[in-house]
Short mmCIF file of C-alpha atoms and ligand atoms in Angstrom, two decimals:
data_model
loop_
_atom_site.label_atom_id
_atom_site.label_comp_id
_atom_site.label_asym_id
_atom_site.label_seq_id
_atom_site.Cartn_x
_atom_site.Cartn_y
_atom_site.Cartn_z
CA UNK F 54 0.00 0.00 0.00
CA UNK F 55 1.49 3.35 -1.01
CA UNK F 56 1.85 6.08 1.63
CA UNK F 57 -0.77 8.81 1.34
CA UNK F 58 0.57 12.05 -0.15
CA UNK F 59 -0.12 14.95 2.19
CA UNK F 60 0.94 18.60 2.26
CA UNK F 61 0.82 21.60 4.54
CA UNK F 62 0.94 25.09 3.01
CA UNK F 63 1.54 28.35 4.81
CA UNK F 64 1.11 31.63 2.98
CA UNK F 65 2.53 35.09 3.67
CA UNK F 66 1.99 38.36 1.85
CA UNK F 67 -0.44 39.99 -0.52
CA UNK F 68 -3.65 38.93 -2.26
CA UNK F 69 -1.62 37.76 -5.26
CA UNK F 70 0.18 35.30 -2.97
CA UNK F 71 -3.08 34.23 -1.33
CA UNK F 72 -4.56 33.51 -4.75
CA UNK F 73 -1.37 31.78 -5.96
CA UNK F 74 -1.73 29.50 -2.94
CA UNK F 75 -5.31 28.67 -3.96
CA UNK F 76 -3.97 27.62 -7.36
CA UNK F 77 -1.07 25.67 -5.85
CA UNK F 78 -3.46 23.84 -3.50
CA UNK F 79 -5.70 22.94 -6.45
CA UNK F 80 -2.69 21.70 -8.41
CA UNK F 81 -1.46 19.55 -5.53
CA UNK F 82 -4.91 18.06 -4.97
CA UNK F 83 -5.09 17.27 -8.65
CA UNK F 84 -1.80 15.39 -8.25
CA UNK F 85 -3.34 13.25 -5.50
CA UNK F 86 -2.19 15.20 -2.45
CA UNK F 87 -4.38 15.86 0.58
CA UNK F 88 -4.04 19.16 2.43
CA UNK F 89 -3.56 18.91 6.21
CA UNK F 90 -3.84 21.54 8.91
CA UNK F 91 -0.68 20.75 10.88
CA UNK F 92 2.94 20.50 9.75
CA UNK F 93 3.36 17.31 11.79
CA UNK F 94 0.77 15.52 9.66
CA UNK F 95 2.27 16.49 6.30
CA UNK F 96 4.75 14.67 4.10
CA UNK F 97 5.47 17.89 2.21
CA UNK F 98 5.71 21.29 3.96
CA UNK F 99 5.47 24.34 1.71
CA UNK F 100 5.96 28.04 2.43
CA UNK F 101 4.60 30.59 0.02
CA UNK F 102 6.78 33.56 0.88
CA UNK F 103 6.69 37.33 0.50
CA UNK F 104 9.73 39.57 0.18
CA UNK F 105 8.13 42.98 0.02
CA UNK F 106 9.19 43.99 3.54
CA UNK F 107 12.50 44.25 5.32
CA UNK F 108 14.01 41.08 6.78
CA UNK F 109 11.52 38.85 4.94
CA UNK F 110 14.23 36.42 3.92
CA UNK F 111 15.66 36.18 7.47
CA UNK F 112 12.18 35.31 8.73
CA UNK F 113 11.87 32.56 6.13
CA UNK F 114 15.26 31.08 7.05
CA UNK F 115 14.39 31.18 10.76
CA UNK F 116 11.19 29.36 10.02
CA UNK F 117 12.92 26.77 7.89
CA UNK F 118 15.48 26.27 10.62
CA UNK F 119 12.72 25.63 13.17
CA UNK F 120 11.43 22.79 11.05
CA UNK F 121 14.75 21.09 10.44
CA UNK F 122 13.90 18.68 13.25
CA UNK F 123 10.98 17.35 11.18
CA UNK F 124 13.49 16.08 8.64
CA UNK F 125 13.98 13.08 10.91
CA UNK F 126 10.41 12.08 10.11
CA UNK F 127 11.16 11.97 6.40
CA UNK F 128 9.32 15.17 5.53
CA UNK F 129 10.17 17.27 2.48
CA UNK F 130 10.31 21.08 2.45
CA UNK F 131 9.60 23.52 -0.33
CA UNK F 132 9.89 27.31 -0.57
CA UNK F 133 7.57 29.07 -3.01
CA UNK F 134 6.90 32.69 -3.96
CA UNK F 135 8.96 35.83 -3.91
CA UNK F 136 11.73 34.83 -1.48
CA UNK F 137 12.18 31.63 -3.51
CA UNK F 138 12.64 33.69 -6.66
CA UNK F 139 14.82 36.28 -4.96
CA UNK F 140 17.17 33.94 -3.11
CA UNK F 141 17.08 31.07 -5.62
CA UNK F 142 19.57 28.30 -5.10
CA UNK F 143 21.12 30.15 -2.16
CA UNK F 144 18.21 28.66 -0.18
CA UNK F 145 19.73 25.20 -0.61
CA UNK F 146 23.01 26.48 0.81
CA UNK F 147 21.47 28.11 3.88
CA UNK F 148 18.75 25.51 4.45
CA UNK F 149 20.07 22.23 3.00
CA UNK F 150 16.98 20.33 4.16
CA UNK F 151 14.90 22.18 1.54
CA UNK F 152 14.13 20.09 -1.54
CA UNK F 153 12.09 22.44 -3.69
CA UNK F 154 12.51 26.13 -4.55
CA UNK F 155 9.93 27.56 -6.94
CA UNK F 156 9.21 31.18 -7.88
CA UNK F 157 5.67 32.23 -8.82
CA UNK F 158 6.49 32.46 -12.52
CA UNK F 159 7.14 28.68 -12.52
CA UNK F 160 4.06 27.32 -10.79
CA UNK F 161 2.80 25.90 -14.05
CA UNK F 162 5.70 23.42 -13.83
CA UNK F 163 4.70 22.27 -10.34
CA UNK F 164 3.24 18.90 -11.46
CA UNK F 165 6.59 17.89 -13.01
CA UNK F 166 8.50 19.23 -10.00
CA UNK F 167 6.25 17.29 -7.62
CA UNK F 168 6.81 14.17 -9.65
CA UNK F 169 10.57 14.67 -9.34
CA UNK F 170 10.17 15.09 -5.60
CA UNK F 171 7.96 12.02 -5.25
CA UNK F 172 10.54 9.86 -6.96
CA UNK F 173 12.67 10.48 -3.89
CA UNK F 174 9.98 9.84 -1.28
CA UNK F 175 10.06 6.57 0.69
CA UNK F 176 7.31 4.29 -0.58
CA UNK F 177 5.01 1.61 0.76
CA UNK F 178 5.62 2.23 4.43
CA UNK F 179 5.71 5.06 6.93
CA UNK F 180 9.09 6.76 6.87
CA UNK F 181 11.76 5.33 9.12
CA UNK F 182 13.01 7.72 11.79
CA UNK F 183 16.38 8.92 10.61
CA UNK F 184 19.13 10.96 12.12
CA UNK F 185 18.87 14.69 11.48
CA UNK F 186 22.03 14.35 9.43
CA UNK F 187 21.25 14.98 5.80
CA UNK F 188 20.90 11.87 3.71
CA UNK F 189 21.25 11.58 -0.04
CA UNK F 190 17.46 11.31 -0.16
CA UNK F 191 16.87 14.61 1.60
CA UNK F 192 19.28 16.37 -0.69
CA UNK F 193 17.06 16.28 -3.77
CA UNK F 194 16.99 19.81 -5.15
CA UNK F 195 14.40 20.96 -7.58
CA UNK F 196 14.17 24.53 -8.75
CA UNK F 197 11.70 26.40 -10.85
CA UNK F 198 13.14 29.86 -11.21
CA UNK F 199 11.97 31.47 -14.37
CA UNK F 200 13.61 34.78 -15.02
CA UNK F 201 11.98 37.57 -16.98
CA UNK F 202 11.78 35.45 -20.14
CA UNK F 203 8.44 33.75 -19.63
CA UNK F 204 5.35 34.89 -21.51
CA UNK F 205 2.94 32.59 -19.76
CA UNK F 206 0.49 33.13 -16.91
CA UNK F 207 -0.21 30.36 -14.44
CA UNK F 208 -3.74 29.27 -15.27
CA UNK F 209 -5.37 26.21 -13.80
CA UNK F 210 -8.89 24.90 -13.71
CA UNK F 211 -8.20 23.38 -10.29
CA UNK F 212 -8.06 26.54 -8.17
CA UNK F 213 -9.07 25.67 -4.59
CA UNK F 214 -10.88 28.86 -3.57
CA UNK F 215 -11.09 29.42 0.16
CA UNK F 216 -14.23 31.58 0.21
CA UNK F 217 -17.46 30.22 -1.31
CA UNK F 218 -18.90 33.64 -2.21
CA UNK F 219 -15.99 35.82 -3.30
CA UNK F 220 -13.00 34.85 -5.36
CA UNK F 221 -9.95 36.19 -7.11
CA UNK F 222 -9.12 36.05 -10.80
CA UNK F 223 -5.62 36.96 -11.93
CA UNK F 224 -5.73 38.99 -15.14
CA UNK F 225 -2.08 40.06 -15.37
CA UNK F 226 1.10 38.80 -13.74
CA UNK F 227 4.47 40.49 -13.24
CA UNK F 228 5.39 44.15 -13.54
CA UNK F 229 7.47 46.26 -15.92
CA UNK F 230 7.43 49.50 -13.92
CA UNK F 231 10.62 49.03 -11.85
CA UNK F 232 9.77 51.54 -9.12
CA UNK F 233 13.06 52.22 -7.35
CA UNK F 234 12.12 50.53 -4.06
CA UNK F 235 10.20 47.50 -5.33
CA UNK F 236 11.29 43.86 -5.68
CA UNK F 237 8.23 42.73 -7.61
CA UNK F 238 9.66 43.10 -11.15
CA UNK F 239 12.51 40.84 -10.00
CA UNK F 240 10.42 38.27 -8.17
CA UNK F 241 7.31 38.06 -10.35
CA UNK F 242 8.83 38.56 -13.77
CA UNK F 243 7.69 40.66 -16.68
CA UNK F 244 4.12 41.72 -17.38
CA UNK F 245 2.03 39.06 -19.09
CA UNK F 246 -1.74 39.28 -19.47
CA UNK F 247 -4.32 36.56 -19.91
CA UNK F 248 -6.75 36.86 -22.78
CA UNK F 249 -9.99 38.58 -21.81
CA UNK F 250 -11.89 35.54 -23.15
CA UNK F 251 -10.15 33.26 -20.67
CA UNK F 252 -10.80 35.70 -17.79
CA UNK F 253 -14.47 35.90 -18.78
CA UNK F 254 -14.74 32.11 -19.03
CA UNK F 255 -13.39 31.84 -15.47
CA UNK F 256 -15.83 34.53 -14.26
CA UNK F 257 -18.78 32.65 -15.83
CA UNK F 258 -17.59 29.40 -14.29
CA UNK F 259 -17.39 31.09 -10.88
CA UNK F 260 -20.86 32.58 -11.27
CA UNK F 261 -22.20 29.10 -12.12
CA UNK F 262 -20.63 27.82 -8.90
CA UNK F 263 -22.43 30.50 -6.88
CA UNK F 264 -19.73 33.15 -6.51
CA UNK F 265 -21.18 36.66 -6.55
CA UNK F 266 -18.09 38.82 -5.97
CA UNK F 267 -14.96 38.78 -8.10
CA UNK F 268 -11.72 40.60 -7.47
CA UNK F 269 -9.55 41.08 -10.55
CA UNK F 270 -5.92 40.83 -9.56
CA UNK F 271 -2.61 41.99 -10.91
CA UNK F 272 0.47 43.82 -9.73
CA UNK F 273 -0.55 46.58 -12.10
CA UNK F 274 -3.99 45.88 -13.54
CA UNK F 275 -3.99 49.12 -15.51
CA UNK F 276 -1.22 47.72 -17.73
CA UNK F 277 -3.53 44.88 -18.78
CA UNK F 278 -3.25 44.09 -22.49
CA UNK F 279 -5.55 41.47 -23.92
CA UNK F 280 -3.19 39.43 -26.10
CA UNK F 281 -6.13 38.77 -28.43
CA UNK F 282 -6.72 42.53 -28.65
CA UNK F 283 -10.44 42.29 -27.84
CA UNK F 284 -10.91 44.32 -24.66
CA UNK F 285 -9.17 47.04 -22.66
CA UNK F 286 -8.95 46.69 -18.88
CA UNK F 287 -11.99 48.93 -18.41
CA UNK F 288 -13.96 46.89 -20.98
CA UNK F 289 -12.93 43.63 -19.36
CA UNK F 290 -14.12 44.86 -15.94
CA UNK F 291 -17.42 45.93 -17.44
CA UNK F 292 -17.82 42.54 -19.17
CA UNK F 293 -17.08 40.66 -15.92
CA UNK F 294 -19.62 42.91 -14.18
CA UNK F 295 -22.23 41.90 -16.75
CA UNK F 296 -21.82 38.15 -16.19
CA UNK F 297 -25.20 36.94 -14.87
CA UNK F 298 -24.96 36.20 -11.14
CA UNK F 299 -22.00 38.51 -10.48
CA UNK F 300 -23.02 41.30 -8.12
CA UNK F 301 -19.70 42.91 -7.31
CA UNK F 302 -16.42 43.39 -9.14
CA UNK F 303 -13.33 44.81 -7.46
CA UNK F 304 -9.80 45.23 -8.76
CA UNK F 305 -6.34 45.72 -7.38
CA UNK F 306 -3.68 47.10 -7.75
CA UNK F 307 -3.53 50.21 -9.90
CA UNK F 308 -0.61 52.33 -11.00
CA UNK F 309 -1.49 56.03 -11.45
CA UNK F 310 0.48 56.42 -14.67
CA UNK F 311 -1.67 53.84 -16.52
CA UNK F 312 -4.94 54.75 -14.81
CA UNK F 313 -7.38 55.97 -17.48
CA UNK F 314 -10.57 57.99 -17.21
CA UNK F 315 -12.44 55.03 -18.74
CA UNK F 316 -11.99 53.12 -15.46
CA UNK F 317 -14.15 55.71 -13.70
CA UNK F 318 -16.61 55.96 -16.59
CA UNK F 319 -17.29 52.22 -16.35
CA UNK F 320 -17.96 52.49 -12.60
CA UNK F 321 -20.64 55.04 -13.46
CA UNK F 322 -22.02 52.85 -16.27
CA UNK F 323 -22.03 49.34 -14.75
CA UNK F 324 -23.80 48.98 -11.40
CA UNK F 325 -21.89 45.86 -10.34
CA UNK F 326 -18.48 47.60 -10.44
CA UNK F 327 -17.70 48.56 -6.85
CA UNK F 328 -17.46 52.19 -5.71
CA UNK F 329 -13.87 51.81 -4.59
CA UNK F 330 -10.49 52.58 -6.14
CA UNK F 331 -7.16 51.78 -4.52
CA UNK F 332 -4.62 54.08 -6.17
CA UNK F 333 -1.19 53.95 -4.49
CA UNK F 334 0.51 57.38 -4.47
CA UNK F 335 3.55 56.57 -2.27
CA UNK F 336 4.50 60.27 -1.76
CA UNK F 337 3.00 63.73 -2.15
CA UNK F 338 6.32 65.25 -3.20
CA UNK F 339 7.34 65.45 -6.87
CA UNK F 340 10.99 65.28 -5.86
CA UNK F 341 10.45 61.97 -4.03
CA UNK F 342 8.12 60.59 -6.71
CA UNK F 343 10.87 61.25 -9.23
CA UNK F 344 13.48 59.54 -7.04
CA UNK F 345 11.09 56.60 -6.62
CA UNK F 346 10.80 56.39 -10.45
CA UNK F 347 7.03 56.44 -10.15
CA UNK F 348 6.56 58.07 -13.58
CA UNK F 349 3.88 60.61 -12.57
CA UNK F 350 3.71 63.91 -10.76
CA UNK F 351 1.52 65.00 -7.86
CA UNK F 352 -0.53 67.05 -10.31
CA UNK F 353 -1.14 64.07 -12.59
CA UNK F 354 -2.11 61.95 -9.60
CA UNK F 355 -4.56 64.61 -8.43
CA UNK F 356 -6.07 64.74 -11.91
CA UNK F 357 -7.06 61.07 -11.50
CA UNK F 358 -8.48 61.83 -8.05
CA UNK F 359 -10.53 64.63 -9.64
CA UNK F 360 -12.03 62.10 -12.11
CA UNK F 361 -13.14 59.97 -9.17
CA UNK F 362 -14.60 62.92 -7.31
CA UNK F 363 -16.55 64.05 -10.35
CA UNK F 364 -18.10 60.59 -10.83
CA UNK F 365 -21.84 60.17 -10.35
CA UNK F 366 -21.21 57.53 -7.69
CA UNK F 367 -19.54 58.24 -4.34
CA UNK F 368 -16.24 56.41 -4.90
CA UNK F 369 -14.14 55.63 -1.85
CA UNK F 370 -10.43 56.17 -2.44
CA UNK F 371 -7.58 54.36 -0.70
CA UNK F 372 -3.83 54.47 -1.15
CA UNK F 373 -0.36 53.27 -0.11
CA UNK F 374 2.30 55.65 1.23
CA UNK F 375 5.98 55.07 2.00
CA UNK F 376 7.73 57.37 4.48
CA UNK F 377 11.47 57.82 4.83
CA UNK F 378 12.46 57.10 1.22
CA UNK F 379 16.15 58.08 0.79
CA UNK F 380 16.41 61.86 0.61
CA UNK F 381 12.86 62.58 1.85
CA UNK F 382 13.11 65.93 3.65
CA UNK F 383 10.72 67.46 6.17
CA UNK F 384 9.34 69.58 3.32
CA UNK F 385 8.75 66.49 1.18
CA UNK F 386 6.99 64.81 4.08
CA UNK F 387 4.87 67.94 4.65
CA UNK F 388 3.75 67.64 1.01
CA UNK F 389 2.61 64.08 1.65
CA UNK F 390 0.58 65.31 4.64
CA UNK F 391 -0.98 68.05 2.55
CA UNK F 392 -1.88 65.47 -0.09
CA UNK F 393 -3.78 63.48 2.54
CA UNK F 394 -5.83 66.60 3.31
CA UNK F 395 -6.37 67.40 -0.35
CA UNK F 396 -7.56 63.92 -1.35
CA UNK F 397 -9.43 62.92 1.81
CA UNK F 398 -8.65 59.21 1.61
CA UNK F 399 -10.97 56.58 3.06
CA UNK F 400 -7.94 54.54 4.14
CA UNK F 401 -4.19 54.62 3.66
CA UNK F 402 -1.74 51.75 4.08
CA UNK F 403 1.49 53.23 5.40
CA UNK F 404 4.98 51.77 5.32
CA UNK F 405 8.48 52.73 6.40
CA UNK F 406 11.01 52.55 3.58
CA UNK F 407 13.38 49.59 3.78
CA UNK F 408 15.97 48.75 1.12
CA UNK F 409 15.22 45.56 -0.81
CA UNK F 410 17.62 43.30 -2.70
CA UNK F 411 18.24 44.04 -6.42
CA UNK F 412 16.24 47.28 -6.40
CA UNK F 413 17.58 50.57 -7.84
CA UNK F 414 17.12 52.39 -4.52
CA UNK F 415 19.75 50.13 -2.94
CA UNK F 416 22.28 52.47 -4.53
CA UNK F 417 20.84 55.39 -2.53
CA UNK F 418 21.99 55.98 1.02
CA UNK F 419 19.26 54.94 3.48
CA UNK F 420 20.24 57.82 5.77
CA UNK F 421 16.98 58.62 7.55
CA UNK F 422 17.19 57.00 11.01
CA UNK F 423 14.57 54.39 11.78
CA UNK F 424 13.38 56.51 14.71
CA UNK F 425 12.65 59.40 12.37
CA UNK F 426 10.85 57.09 9.91
CA UNK F 427 8.72 55.86 12.82
CA UNK F 428 7.95 59.43 13.84
CA UNK F 429 6.81 60.35 10.33
CA UNK F 430 4.73 57.20 10.16
CA UNK F 431 2.97 58.08 13.41
CA UNK F 432 2.30 61.66 12.30
CA UNK F 433 0.89 60.37 9.01
CA UNK F 434 -1.33 57.79 10.66
CA UNK F 435 -2.64 60.30 13.21
CA UNK F 436 -3.55 62.75 10.42
CA UNK F 437 -5.21 60.02 8.39
CA UNK F 438 -7.17 58.83 11.41
CA UNK F 439 -8.67 62.32 11.78
CA UNK F 440 -9.60 62.31 8.09
CA UNK F 441 -11.19 58.86 8.36
CA UNK F 442 -13.32 59.87 11.33
CA UNK F 443 -14.94 62.52 9.12
CA UNK F 444 -15.08 60.28 6.05
CA UNK F 445 -16.93 57.50 7.88
CA UNK F 446 -19.39 59.92 9.50
CA UNK F 447 -20.78 60.81 6.08
CA UNK F 448 -22.61 57.49 5.90
CA UNK F 449 -24.62 57.89 9.10
CA UNK F 450 -28.32 57.75 8.28
CA UNK F 451 -27.71 56.17 4.84
CA UNK F 452 -28.93 52.73 3.82
CA UNK F 453 -26.13 50.72 2.26
CA UNK F 454 -26.17 47.30 0.65
CA UNK F 455 -23.73 44.92 2.34
CA UNK F 456 -22.52 41.45 1.55
CA UNK F 457 -22.85 39.45 4.78
CA UNK F 458 -19.38 38.08 5.59
CA UNK F 459 -19.84 36.58 9.05
CA UNK F 460 -21.20 36.86 12.52
CA UNK F 461 -19.61 38.17 15.73
CA UNK F 462 -21.44 36.14 18.36
CA UNK F 463 -19.75 37.90 21.29
CA UNK F 464 -21.21 41.21 20.11
CA UNK F 465 -24.38 39.74 18.67
CA UNK F 466 -23.57 41.49 15.39
CA UNK F 467 -23.40 40.52 11.75
CA UNK F 468 -20.35 41.57 9.74
CA UNK F 469 -21.02 43.12 6.36
CA UNK F 470 -18.98 44.79 3.63
CA UNK F 471 -20.20 47.66 1.50
CA UNK F 472 -19.47 48.24 -2.17
CA UNK F 473 -17.08 50.96 -0.98
CA UNK F 474 -15.10 48.27 0.87
CA UNK F 475 -16.13 49.41 4.33
CA UNK F 476 -16.85 47.01 7.17
CA UNK F 477 -20.39 47.58 8.47
CA UNK F 478 -21.26 45.65 11.64
CA UNK F 479 -24.99 45.44 12.16
CA UNK F 480 -27.74 43.97 14.25
CA UNK F 481 -30.72 42.08 12.87
CA UNK F 482 -33.81 40.63 14.56
CA UNK F 483 -33.61 36.85 15.05
CA UNK F 484 -36.65 36.51 12.80
CA UNK F 485 -34.77 38.17 9.93
CA UNK F 486 -31.27 36.75 10.45
CA UNK F 487 -29.35 37.05 7.16
CA UNK F 488 -27.33 34.23 5.60
CA UNK F 489 -23.59 34.47 4.99
CA UNK F 490 -22.94 35.52 1.41
CA UNK F 491 -26.32 37.26 0.99
CA UNK F 492 -26.76 40.96 0.17
CA UNK F 493 -28.95 42.96 2.52
CA UNK F 494 -29.78 46.63 3.13
CA UNK F 495 -28.36 48.09 6.33
CA UNK F 496 -28.92 51.55 7.76
CA UNK F 497 -25.70 53.08 9.16
CA UNK F 498 -26.29 54.41 12.68
CA UNK F 499 -22.76 55.04 13.92
CA UNK F 500 -19.16 55.29 12.78
CA UNK F 501 -15.61 54.63 13.94
CA UNK F 502 -12.32 55.44 12.15
CA UNK F 503 -12.27 52.02 10.48
CA UNK F 504 -15.81 50.70 10.47
CA UNK F 505 -19.51 51.51 10.57
CA UNK F 506 -22.29 50.37 12.83
CA UNK F 507 -25.85 49.78 11.68
CA UNK F 508 -29.09 47.86 11.73
CA UNK F 509 -30.70 45.65 9.14
CA UNK F 510 -33.51 47.31 7.20
CA UNK F 511 -36.29 44.77 7.45
S1 SF4 Z 1207 4.14 49.33 -10.10
FE1 SF4 Z 1207 6.01 49.75 -8.93
S2 SF4 Z 1207 5.39 49.30 -6.80
FE2 SF4 Z 1207 3.87 48.31 -8.13
S3 SF4 Z 1207 4.61 46.22 -8.42
FE3 SF4 Z 1207 5.38 47.41 -10.13
S4 SF4 Z 1207 7.42 48.10 -9.50
FE4 SF4 Z 1207 6.34 47.42 -7.64
#
């Protein structure tokens, strides 16, 4: 009797990584593997890693080190994702118990890589306890490290989606922008788009399975280019929004340089496209934007914000900001603060600059002390919090449609999400309790800096 093939997968990082993991899980299941919840129960332990933040690779190596003891039980280890791509075969040197290193641009080759790995697995009986000393068997080394040559996206019909109501669809992989601080062009390869027909086919399949919300994913969705030349990004979003059964379409992430007016026009034209745009600005200073190689000015960014503000629908706007980029002066930082006031964001994700391997900004001196970066971050977050208090208050008294995402029993509240991507916690009479995944009207009765409070409209 052959030993059952089992795997454990842990995922770090962004939505792209989360969705990659869904595809990897589907691929492994298709190859006869069963997913388990604990490392101890798995024959194969995989880490889908993220390298966007400082010290990401050290964290991965620490983690791998912790699990070296499991080698005695005959387990195999694999590193996936951005740290795999970034560190490559160096992983085998620092963590010799690792058998598989695979960057995201090579996931389509996973079945062959798994086969190679299986050929080394002990068969027909539970693994013999072995010494922690590396054996020839544990030294199998399989890499999938595509560089920027590949033109293919990783598409699979076996995606194992984790949420039964809302799901991701990747429309474009990789990035060609090379912002000075960013590792993504080096870890996820060059831009490559799926055909709009294949994206639409996946959206229809999801709708048939009962999904009602779709999030279109890409490192830079605005660079989407249908290789069959049929639809622009805005047209593709509109077409996905018109698939029967789909009630909400979101997208992330945008780059301001490629962000066209048509994206806003389609939000006005197609009711299912959500009233939310995440448009990372990173800095309010032209000098810093130039040093970051962001390819737009503050004025051009604000032009896009003006399109959103002139839309018929009330679009919520969110952004990413980095503080402490090399050379950022107090004046530059003050311009970022003034941009917050000018835009009036609904939320901002803030980060301290940290130099990343291979990136152009590594050549710049990272001279701003960490303490000063932390101070700027705190000032920024405090200002944004004030803005959000006002932004959230504007909904009080309004009735908003929410998708019911869960229930907080301790508070006797339901958890909903609005089209504008706001959490709205609400009460409902027991006789009208909503079901998870349904869409219900809720009247907002109170607000906090990060959420709304309300009651179901019966
Ligand atoms: S657009 Fe810039 S920040 Fe975004 S993934 Fe590409 S290089 Fe990174």
